[in-house]
Amino acid sequence: MTEAVKKYVSIWNSNDISSLEDIFSEESTYWDALQEGEAIDLLSGSIASTHRTFSDVLFRIISLKTIRKNQAFLAWQMNGTNTGEFFGYPPTGKKIEIRGLDSLTFKSGRITEIKSFYDSSLFATQLGIQ
């Protein structure tokens, strides 16, 4: 499980969305404050969009705890500079820092579900577009 979570964070940092299929089950789901649905489809779009918006995006693992043999909690931090359009707003050049917590569920060593918790309003607040 730990290796799959580290690979997940690495995919966010590298924008290597083709590797999502290596760590997610076919029936995997993803949920956060703004979207929910099939994990690979949603995350492929989200990761690519994040890299277009924040060219120097970097996710860091704050802590990773295995709760049971099939569940882990990932506390993370995202940093980046807004160099691309953000929901119709032009780039601001401002830096952001967002922290969140993901609950990950596994089956047969693959991620089957992610529930991601973070304050989505911090993007607009930190970019000064709110």
PDB file of C-alpha atoms in Angstrom:
ATOM      1  CA  MET A   1       0.000   0.000   0.000  1.00  0.00           C
ATOM      2  CA  THR A   2       2.712   2.465   0.918  1.00  0.00           C
ATOM      3  CA  GLU A   3       4.407   2.050  -2.451  1.00  0.00           C
ATOM      4  CA  ALA A   4       1.108   2.600  -4.295  1.00  0.00           C
ATOM      5  CA  VAL A   5       0.501   5.827  -2.355  1.00  0.00           C
ATOM      6  CA  LYS A   6       4.020   7.069  -3.057  1.00  0.00           C
ATOM      7  CA  LYS A   7       3.506   6.250  -6.750  1.00  0.00           C
ATOM      8  CA  TYR A   8       0.209   8.172  -6.658  1.00  0.00           C
ATOM      9  CA  VAL A   9       1.966  11.287  -5.319  1.00  0.00           C
ATOM     10  CA  SER A  10       4.742  10.795  -7.878  1.00  0.00           C
ATOM     11  CA  ILE A  11       2.145  10.745 -10.672  1.00  0.00           C
ATOM     12  CA  TRP A  12       0.781  14.102  -9.462  1.00  0.00           C
ATOM     13  CA  ASN A  13       4.310  15.535  -9.499  1.00  0.00           C
ATOM     14  CA  SER A  14       5.394  14.082 -12.853  1.00  0.00           C
ATOM     15  CA  ASN A  15       2.105  14.439 -14.763  1.00  0.00           C
ATOM     16  CA  ASP A  16       2.580  10.794 -15.863  1.00  0.00           C
ATOM     17  CA  ILE A  17      -1.139  10.019 -16.033  1.00  0.00           C
ATOM     18  CA  SER A  18      -0.522   6.844 -18.042  1.00  0.00           C
ATOM     19  CA  SER A  19       0.785   5.282 -14.815  1.00  0.00           C
ATOM     20  CA  LEU A  20      -2.566   5.651 -13.044  1.00  0.00           C
ATOM     21  CA  GLU A  21      -3.632   2.282 -14.454  1.00  0.00           C
ATOM     22  CA  ASP A  22      -0.696   0.674 -12.610  1.00  0.00           C
ATOM     23  CA  ILE A  23      -2.039   1.536  -9.164  1.00  0.00           C
ATOM     24  CA  PHE A  24      -5.840   1.826  -9.523  1.00  0.00           C
ATOM     25  CA  SER A  25      -8.327  -0.987  -9.899  1.00  0.00           C
ATOM     26  CA  GLU A  26     -10.660  -0.850 -12.894  1.00  0.00           C
ATOM     27  CA  GLU A  27     -13.666  -0.026 -10.699  1.00  0.00           C
ATOM     28  CA  SER A  28     -11.904   2.649  -8.637  1.00  0.00           C
ATOM     29  CA  THR A  29     -13.676   5.837  -7.561  1.00  0.00           C
ATOM     30  CA  TYR A  30     -12.527   9.316  -6.588  1.00  0.00           C
ATOM     31  CA  TRP A  31     -14.357  11.980  -4.615  1.00  0.00           C
ATOM     32  CA  ASP A  32     -13.520  15.509  -3.486  1.00  0.00           C
ATOM     33  CA  ALA A  33     -15.454  18.728  -2.839  1.00  0.00           C
ATOM     34  CA  LEU A  34     -15.714  19.531  -6.556  1.00  0.00           C
ATOM     35  CA  GLN A  35     -16.094  16.191  -8.332  1.00  0.00           C
ATOM     36  CA  GLU A  36     -16.757  12.499  -8.015  1.00  0.00           C
ATOM     37  CA  GLY A  37     -16.708   9.502 -10.292  1.00  0.00           C
ATOM     38  CA  GLU A  38     -14.382   7.012 -11.931  1.00  0.00           C
ATOM     39  CA  ALA A  39     -10.893   7.645 -10.535  1.00  0.00           C
ATOM     40  CA  ILE A  40      -8.668   7.242 -13.579  1.00  0.00           C
ATOM     41  CA  ASP A  41     -10.839   9.470 -15.786  1.00  0.00           C
ATOM     42  CA  LEU A  42     -11.233  12.206 -13.174  1.00  0.00           C
ATOM     43  CA  LEU A  43      -7.624  12.166 -12.039  1.00  0.00           C
ATOM     44  CA  SER A  44      -6.270  12.161 -15.601  1.00  0.00           C
ATOM     45  CA  GLY A  45      -8.078  15.435 -16.231  1.00  0.00           C
ATOM     46  CA  SER A  46      -7.315  16.931 -12.824  1.00  0.00           C
ATOM     47  CA  ILE A  47      -3.606  16.165 -12.944  1.00  0.00           C
ATOM     48  CA  ALA A  48      -3.186  17.526 -16.478  1.00  0.00           C
ATOM     49  CA  SER A  49      -5.187  20.656 -15.611  1.00  0.00           C
ATOM     50  CA  THR A  50      -3.178  21.234 -12.437  1.00  0.00           C
ATOM     51  CA  HIS A  51       0.070  21.111 -14.428  1.00  0.00           C
ATOM     52  CA  ARG A  52      -1.279  23.572 -17.004  1.00  0.00           C
ATOM     53  CA  THR A  53      -2.332  25.968 -14.235  1.00  0.00           C
ATOM     54  CA  PHE A  54       0.641  25.552 -11.870  1.00  0.00           C
ATOM     55  CA  SER A  55       3.711  24.777 -13.966  1.00  0.00           C
ATOM     56  CA  ASP A  56       5.938  24.132 -10.943  1.00  0.00           C
ATOM     57  CA  VAL A  57       3.373  22.116  -8.957  1.00  0.00           C
ATOM     58  CA  LEU A  58       4.825  19.942  -6.219  1.00  0.00           C
ATOM     59  CA  PHE A  59       2.988  17.562  -3.920  1.00  0.00           C
ATOM     60  CA  ARG A  60       4.672  16.506  -0.707  1.00  0.00           C
ATOM     61  CA  ILE A  61       3.705  13.753   1.698  1.00  0.00           C
ATOM     62  CA  ILE A  62       3.289  15.207   5.183  1.00  0.00           C
ATOM     63  CA  SER A  63       2.336  11.877   6.715  1.00  0.00           C
ATOM     64  CA  LEU A  64       1.165   8.474   5.588  1.00  0.00           C
ATOM     65  CA  LYS A  65      -0.593   6.149   8.002  1.00  0.00           C
ATOM     66  CA  THR A  66      -1.797   2.629   7.345  1.00  0.00           C
ATOM     67  CA  ILE A  67      -4.925   2.063   9.404  1.00  0.00           C
ATOM     68  CA  ARG A  68      -5.886  -1.442   8.354  1.00  0.00           C
ATOM     69  CA  LYS A  69      -4.522  -3.790   5.765  1.00  0.00           C
ATOM     70  CA  ASN A  70      -6.811  -2.143   3.199  1.00  0.00           C
ATOM     71  CA  GLN A  71      -6.897   1.535   4.237  1.00  0.00           C
ATOM     72  CA  ALA A  72      -4.423   4.386   4.503  1.00  0.00           C
ATOM     73  CA  PHE A  73      -4.567   8.100   5.223  1.00  0.00           C
ATOM     74  CA  LEU A  74      -2.346  10.505   3.319  1.00  0.00           C
ATOM     75  CA  ALA A  75      -1.771  14.035   4.593  1.00  0.00           C
ATOM     76  CA  TRP A  76      -0.333  16.101   1.738  1.00  0.00           C
ATOM     77  CA  GLN A  77       0.755  19.591   0.788  1.00  0.00           C
ATOM     78  CA  MET A  78       0.581  21.121  -2.679  1.00  0.00           C
ATOM     79  CA  ASN A  79       2.669  24.126  -3.702  1.00  0.00           C
ATOM     80  CA  GLY A  80       2.743  25.870  -7.039  1.00  0.00           C
ATOM     81  CA  THR A  81       2.919  29.126  -8.939  1.00  0.00           C
ATOM     82  CA  ASN A  82      -0.090  30.134 -11.023  1.00  0.00           C
ATOM     83  CA  THR A  83       1.311  30.410 -14.549  1.00  0.00           C
ATOM     84  CA  GLY A  84      -1.754  29.275 -16.489  1.00  0.00           C
ATOM     85  CA  GLU A  85      -5.448  30.065 -16.715  1.00  0.00           C
ATOM     86  CA  PHE A  86      -7.467  29.083 -13.618  1.00  0.00           C
ATOM     87  CA  PHE A  87     -11.190  28.564 -14.295  1.00  0.00           C
ATOM     88  CA  GLY A  88     -11.237  31.413 -16.811  1.00  0.00           C
ATOM     89  CA  TYR A  89      -8.998  33.749 -14.796  1.00  0.00           C
ATOM     90  CA  PRO A  90      -5.654  34.788 -16.303  1.00  0.00           C
ATOM     91  CA  PRO A  91      -2.439  33.718 -14.542  1.00  0.00           C
ATOM     92  CA  THR A  92      -1.632  35.753 -11.445  1.00  0.00           C
ATOM     93  CA  GLY A  93       1.964  34.622 -10.902  1.00  0.00           C
ATOM     94  CA  LYS A  94       1.067  34.064  -7.242  1.00  0.00           C
ATOM     95  CA  LYS A  95       2.215  31.074  -5.227  1.00  0.00           C
ATOM     96  CA  ILE A  96      -0.232  28.809  -3.436  1.00  0.00           C
ATOM     97  CA  GLU A  97       0.005  26.287  -0.643  1.00  0.00           C
ATOM     98  CA  ILE A  98      -2.874  23.869  -0.099  1.00  0.00           C
ATOM     99  CA  ARG A  99      -2.988  21.053   2.457  1.00  0.00           C
ATOM    100  CA  GLY A 100      -5.305  18.101   2.396  1.00  0.00           C
ATOM    101  CA  LEU A 101      -6.064  14.618   3.633  1.00  0.00           C
ATOM    102  CA  ASP A 102      -6.892  11.626   1.468  1.00  0.00           C
ATOM    103  CA  SER A 103      -8.531   8.428   2.659  1.00  0.00           C
ATOM    104  CA  LEU A 104      -7.428   5.589   0.379  1.00  0.00           C
ATOM    105  CA  THR A 105      -8.983   2.118   0.234  1.00  0.00           C
ATOM    106  CA  PHE A 106      -7.226  -0.858  -1.360  1.00  0.00           C
ATOM    107  CA  LYS A 107      -8.072  -4.286  -2.706  1.00  0.00           C
ATOM    108  CA  SER A 108      -5.417  -6.727  -3.909  1.00  0.00           C
ATOM    109  CA  GLY A 109      -2.761  -3.999  -3.630  1.00  0.00           C
ATOM    110  CA  ARG A 110      -4.596  -1.540  -5.902  1.00  0.00           C
ATOM    111  CA  ILE A 111      -6.429   1.649  -4.969  1.00  0.00           C
ATOM    112  CA  THR A 112     -10.198   1.203  -5.171  1.00  0.00           C
ATOM    113  CA  GLU A 113     -11.317   4.492  -3.633  1.00  0.00           C
ATOM    114  CA  ILE A 114      -9.949   7.903  -2.733  1.00  0.00           C
ATOM    115  CA  LYS A 115     -11.843  10.479  -0.719  1.00  0.00           C
ATOM    116  CA  SER A 116      -9.906  13.744  -0.750  1.00  0.00           C
ATOM    117  CA  PHE A 117     -10.551  16.500   1.787  1.00  0.00           C
ATOM    118  CA  TYR A 118      -9.188  20.030   1.330  1.00  0.00           C
ATOM    119  CA  ASP A 119     -10.482  23.585   1.364  1.00  0.00           C
ATOM    120  CA  SER A 120     -11.078  24.263  -2.341  1.00  0.00           C
ATOM    121  CA  SER A 121     -11.781  27.956  -1.643  1.00  0.00           C
ATOM    122  CA  LEU A 122      -8.109  28.471  -0.745  1.00  0.00           C
ATOM    123  CA  PHE A 123      -7.157  28.406  -4.441  1.00  0.00           C
ATOM    124  CA  ALA A 124      -9.196  31.522  -5.233  1.00  0.00           C
ATOM    125  CA  THR A 125      -8.276  33.206  -1.937  1.00  0.00           C
ATOM    126  CA  GLN A 126      -4.541  32.678  -2.356  1.00  0.00           C
ATOM    127  CA  LEU A 127      -4.637  33.702  -6.030  1.00  0.00           C
ATOM    128  CA  GLY A 128      -6.547  36.888  -5.126  1.00  0.00           C
ATOM    129  CA  ILE A 129      -9.421  36.190  -7.505  1.00  0.00           C
ATOM    130  CA  GLN A 130     -12.156  35.928  -4.897  1.00  0.00           C
TER     131      GLN A 130
END
